[in-house]
Amino acid sequence: MRLAAVADPMAAPESTKATIERHGIRRYESYEEMLEREALDAVFIATPIPTHFAMTASALRRGLRVYLEKPPVTSVRQIEELIRLDKTQ
Protein backbone atom coordinates (compact mmCIF):
# COMPACT_ATOMS: atom_id res chain seq x y z
CA MET A 1 0.00 0.00 0.00
CA ARG A 2 1.18 3.52 -0.78
CA LEU A 3 -0.26 6.70 0.66
CA ALA A 4 -0.83 8.92 -2.38
CA ALA A 5 -2.86 11.80 -0.99
CA VAL A 6 -4.52 13.19 2.11
CA ALA A 7 -7.48 15.50 2.54
CA ASP A 8 -7.31 17.71 5.59
CA PRO A 9 -9.42 20.85 5.85
CA MET A 10 -7.65 21.90 9.05
CA ALA A 11 -4.53 24.01 8.89
CA ALA A 12 -1.67 21.58 9.43
CA PRO A 13 1.55 22.75 11.09
CA GLU A 14 4.32 23.63 8.64
CA SER A 15 6.38 20.67 9.89
CA THR A 16 3.53 18.29 8.98
CA LYS A 17 3.15 19.86 5.54
CA ALA A 18 6.90 19.53 4.96
CA THR A 19 6.88 15.86 5.95
CA ILE A 20 3.96 15.13 3.66
CA GLU A 21 5.63 16.91 0.73
CA ARG A 22 9.00 15.26 1.39
CA HIS A 23 7.35 11.86 0.96
CA GLY A 24 5.65 12.88 -2.28
CA ILE A 25 2.16 12.80 -0.78
CA ARG A 26 -0.31 15.30 -2.22
CA ARG A 27 -2.43 17.28 0.26
CA TYR A 28 -5.91 18.62 -0.45
CA GLU A 29 -8.05 21.02 1.53
CA SER A 30 -11.21 19.09 0.61
CA TYR A 31 -12.09 15.42 0.34
CA GLU A 32 -14.19 16.06 -2.77
CA GLU A 33 -11.27 17.70 -4.57
CA MET A 34 -9.00 14.79 -3.68
CA LEU A 35 -11.51 12.27 -5.05
CA GLU A 36 -11.93 14.28 -8.26
CA ARG A 37 -8.22 14.81 -8.93
CA GLU A 38 -6.61 11.57 -7.77
CA ALA A 39 -6.62 8.13 -9.38
CA LEU A 40 -7.18 6.14 -6.19
CA ASP A 41 -7.84 2.47 -5.56
CA ALA A 42 -9.07 2.91 -2.00
CA VAL A 43 -9.64 5.44 0.75
CA PHE A 44 -9.25 5.27 4.52
CA ILE A 45 -11.85 7.40 6.29
CA ALA A 46 -10.80 8.49 9.76
CA THR A 47 -13.07 11.40 10.52
CA PRO A 48 -15.80 12.26 13.04
CA ILE A 49 -18.67 9.75 12.85
CA PRO A 50 -21.28 12.21 11.49
CA THR A 51 -19.16 12.64 8.33
CA HIS A 52 -18.74 8.91 7.63
CA PHE A 53 -21.89 8.39 5.58
CA ALA A 54 -21.44 11.22 3.06
CA MET A 55 -17.73 10.62 2.58
CA THR A 56 -18.12 6.85 2.20
CA ALA A 57 -21.05 7.19 -0.19
CA SER A 58 -19.03 9.58 -2.35
CA ALA A 59 -16.11 7.16 -2.52
CA LEU A 60 -18.34 4.14 -3.22
CA ARG A 61 -20.08 5.98 -6.07
CA ARG A 62 -16.63 6.29 -7.66
CA GLY A 63 -16.06 2.54 -7.31
CA LEU A 64 -13.40 2.88 -4.62
CA ARG A 65 -12.74 0.43 -1.83
CA VAL A 66 -13.28 2.01 1.58
CA TYR A 67 -11.75 1.30 4.97
CA LEU A 68 -14.09 2.89 7.47
CA GLU A 69 -13.34 3.14 11.16
CA LYS A 70 -15.93 2.06 13.76
CA PRO A 71 -18.70 2.77 14.20
CA PRO A 72 -19.27 3.03 10.47
CA VAL A 73 -22.39 5.23 10.49
CA THR A 74 -25.14 6.41 12.81
CA SER A 75 -28.06 4.29 11.58
CA VAL A 76 -28.97 0.93 10.09
CA ARG A 77 -30.56 2.74 7.14
CA GLN A 78 -27.24 4.41 6.34
CA ILE A 79 -25.25 1.17 6.48
CA GLU A 80 -27.82 -0.51 4.23
CA GLU A 81 -27.44 2.33 1.72
CA LEU A 82 -23.63 2.03 1.78
CA ILE A 83 -23.86 -1.73 1.21
CA ARG A 84 -26.15 -1.04 -1.76
CA LEU A 85 -23.65 1.46 -3.19
CA ASP A 86 -20.67 -0.87 -2.80
CA LYS A 87 -19.87 -2.12 -6.29
CA THR A 88 -16.64 -3.79 -5.14
CA GLN A 89 -18.47 -6.75 -3.56
mmCIF file of C-alpha atoms in Angstrom:
data_model
loop_
_atom_site.group_PDB
_atom_site.id
_atom_site.type_symbol
_atom_site.label_atom_id
_atom_site.label_comp_id
_atom_site.label_asym_id
_atom_site.label_seq_id
_atom_site.Cartn_x
_atom_site.Cartn_y
_atom_site.Cartn_z
ATOM 1 C CA MET A 1 0.000 0.000 0.000
ATOM 2 C CA ARG A 2 1.179 3.521 -0.783
ATOM 3 C CA LEU A 3 -0.257 6.705 0.661
ATOM 4 C CA ALA A 4 -0.829 8.918 -2.384
ATOM 5 C CA ALA A 5 -2.863 11.799 -0.993
ATOM 6 C CA VAL A 6 -4.523 13.191 2.107
ATOM 7 C CA ALA A 7 -7.483 15.502 2.540
ATOM 8 C CA ASP A 8 -7.310 17.712 5.592
ATOM 9 C CA PRO A 9 -9.419 20.849 5.852
ATOM 10 C CA MET A 10 -7.646 21.895 9.054
ATOM 11 C CA ALA A 11 -4.531 24.013 8.886
ATOM 12 C CA ALA A 12 -1.670 21.582 9.429
ATOM 13 C CA PRO A 13 1.546 22.749 11.088
ATOM 14 C CA GLU A 14 4.322 23.628 8.644
ATOM 15 C CA SER A 15 6.383 20.667 9.893
ATOM 16 C CA THR A 16 3.535 18.287 8.983
ATOM 17 C CA LYS A 17 3.152 19.864 5.538
ATOM 18 C CA ALA A 18 6.898 19.533 4.959
ATOM 19 C CA THR A 19 6.883 15.855 5.953
ATOM 20 C CA ILE A 20 3.956 15.125 3.655
ATOM 21 C CA GLU A 21 5.627 16.907 0.730
ATOM 22 C CA ARG A 22 9.004 15.257 1.394
ATOM 23 C CA HIS A 23 7.355 11.858 0.957
ATOM 24 C CA GLY A 24 5.646 12.883 -2.285
ATOM 25 C CA ILE A 25 2.157 12.805 -0.784
ATOM 26 C CA ARG A 26 -0.306 15.303 -2.216
ATOM 27 C CA ARG A 27 -2.432 17.282 0.262
ATOM 28 C CA TYR A 28 -5.911 18.616 -0.445
ATOM 29 C CA GLU A 29 -8.053 21.022 1.526
ATOM 30 C CA SER A 30 -11.210 19.095 0.611
ATOM 31 C CA TYR A 31 -12.094 15.420 0.343
ATOM 32 C CA GLU A 32 -14.188 16.062 -2.769
ATOM 33 C CA GLU A 33 -11.269 17.703 -4.569
ATOM 34 C CA MET A 34 -8.995 14.793 -3.681
ATOM 35 C CA LEU A 35 -11.514 12.275 -5.049
ATOM 36 C CA GLU A 36 -11.929 14.276 -8.263
ATOM 37 C CA ARG A 37 -8.224 14.813 -8.935
ATOM 38 C CA GLU A 38 -6.605 11.573 -7.771
ATOM 39 C CA ALA A 39 -6.625 8.125 -9.383
ATOM 40 C CA LEU A 40 -7.176 6.145 -6.193
ATOM 41 C CA ASP A 41 -7.838 2.466 -5.559
ATOM 42 C CA ALA A 42 -9.072 2.907 -2.002
ATOM 43 C CA VAL A 43 -9.641 5.443 0.747
ATOM 44 C CA PHE A 44 -9.255 5.275 4.516
ATOM 45 C CA ILE A 45 -11.848 7.397 6.290
ATOM 46 C CA ALA A 46 -10.797 8.487 9.762
ATOM 47 C CA THR A 47 -13.072 11.398 10.520
ATOM 48 C CA PRO A 48 -15.802 12.259 13.041
ATOM 49 C CA ILE A 49 -18.667 9.747 12.846
ATOM 50 C CA PRO A 50 -21.280 12.215 11.490
ATOM 51 C CA THR A 51 -19.155 12.639 8.327
ATOM 52 C CA HIS A 52 -18.738 8.914 7.630
ATOM 53 C CA PHE A 53 -21.885 8.391 5.581
ATOM 54 C CA ALA A 54 -21.445 11.216 3.063
ATOM 55 C CA MET A 55 -17.726 10.617 2.580
ATOM 56 C CA THR A 56 -18.123 6.852 2.196
ATOM 57 C CA ALA A 57 -21.055 7.195 -0.190
ATOM 58 C CA SER A 58 -19.030 9.585 -2.349
ATOM 59 C CA ALA A 59 -16.111 7.158 -2.524
ATOM 60 C CA LEU A 60 -18.338 4.144 -3.222
ATOM 61 C CA ARG A 61 -20.080 5.976 -6.073
ATOM 62 C CA ARG A 62 -16.634 6.289 -7.660
ATOM 63 C CA GLY A 63 -16.065 2.537 -7.307
ATOM 64 C CA LEU A 64 -13.396 2.878 -4.616
ATOM 65 C CA ARG A 65 -12.741 0.435 -1.827
ATOM 66 C CA VAL A 66 -13.283 2.006 1.580
ATOM 67 C CA TYR A 67 -11.752 1.296 4.968
ATOM 68 C CA LEU A 68 -14.090 2.889 7.467
ATOM 69 C CA GLU A 69 -13.341 3.145 11.162
ATOM 70 C CA LYS A 70 -15.934 2.063 13.757
ATOM 71 C CA PRO A 71 -18.699 2.775 14.196
ATOM 72 C CA PRO A 72 -19.266 3.034 10.468
ATOM 73 C CA VAL A 73 -22.388 5.226 10.489
ATOM 74 C CA THR A 74 -25.137 6.405 12.809
ATOM 75 C CA SER A 75 -28.057 4.287 11.577
ATOM 76 C CA VAL A 76 -28.967 0.927 10.093
ATOM 77 C CA ARG A 77 -30.564 2.736 7.142
ATOM 78 C CA GLN A 78 -27.237 4.413 6.343
ATOM 79 C CA ILE A 79 -25.254 1.171 6.481
ATOM 80 C CA GLU A 80 -27.825 -0.513 4.231
ATOM 81 C CA GLU A 81 -27.441 2.328 1.716
ATOM 82 C CA LEU A 82 -23.633 2.030 1.781
ATOM 83 C CA ILE A 83 -23.864 -1.727 1.211
ATOM 84 C CA ARG A 84 -26.154 -1.042 -1.760
ATOM 85 C CA LEU A 85 -23.653 1.461 -3.193
ATOM 86 C CA ASP A 86 -20.666 -0.869 -2.799
ATOM 87 C CA LYS A 87 -19.869 -2.121 -6.292
ATOM 88 C CA THR A 88 -16.642 -3.789 -5.137
ATOM 89 C CA GLN A 89 -18.466 -6.745 -3.559
#
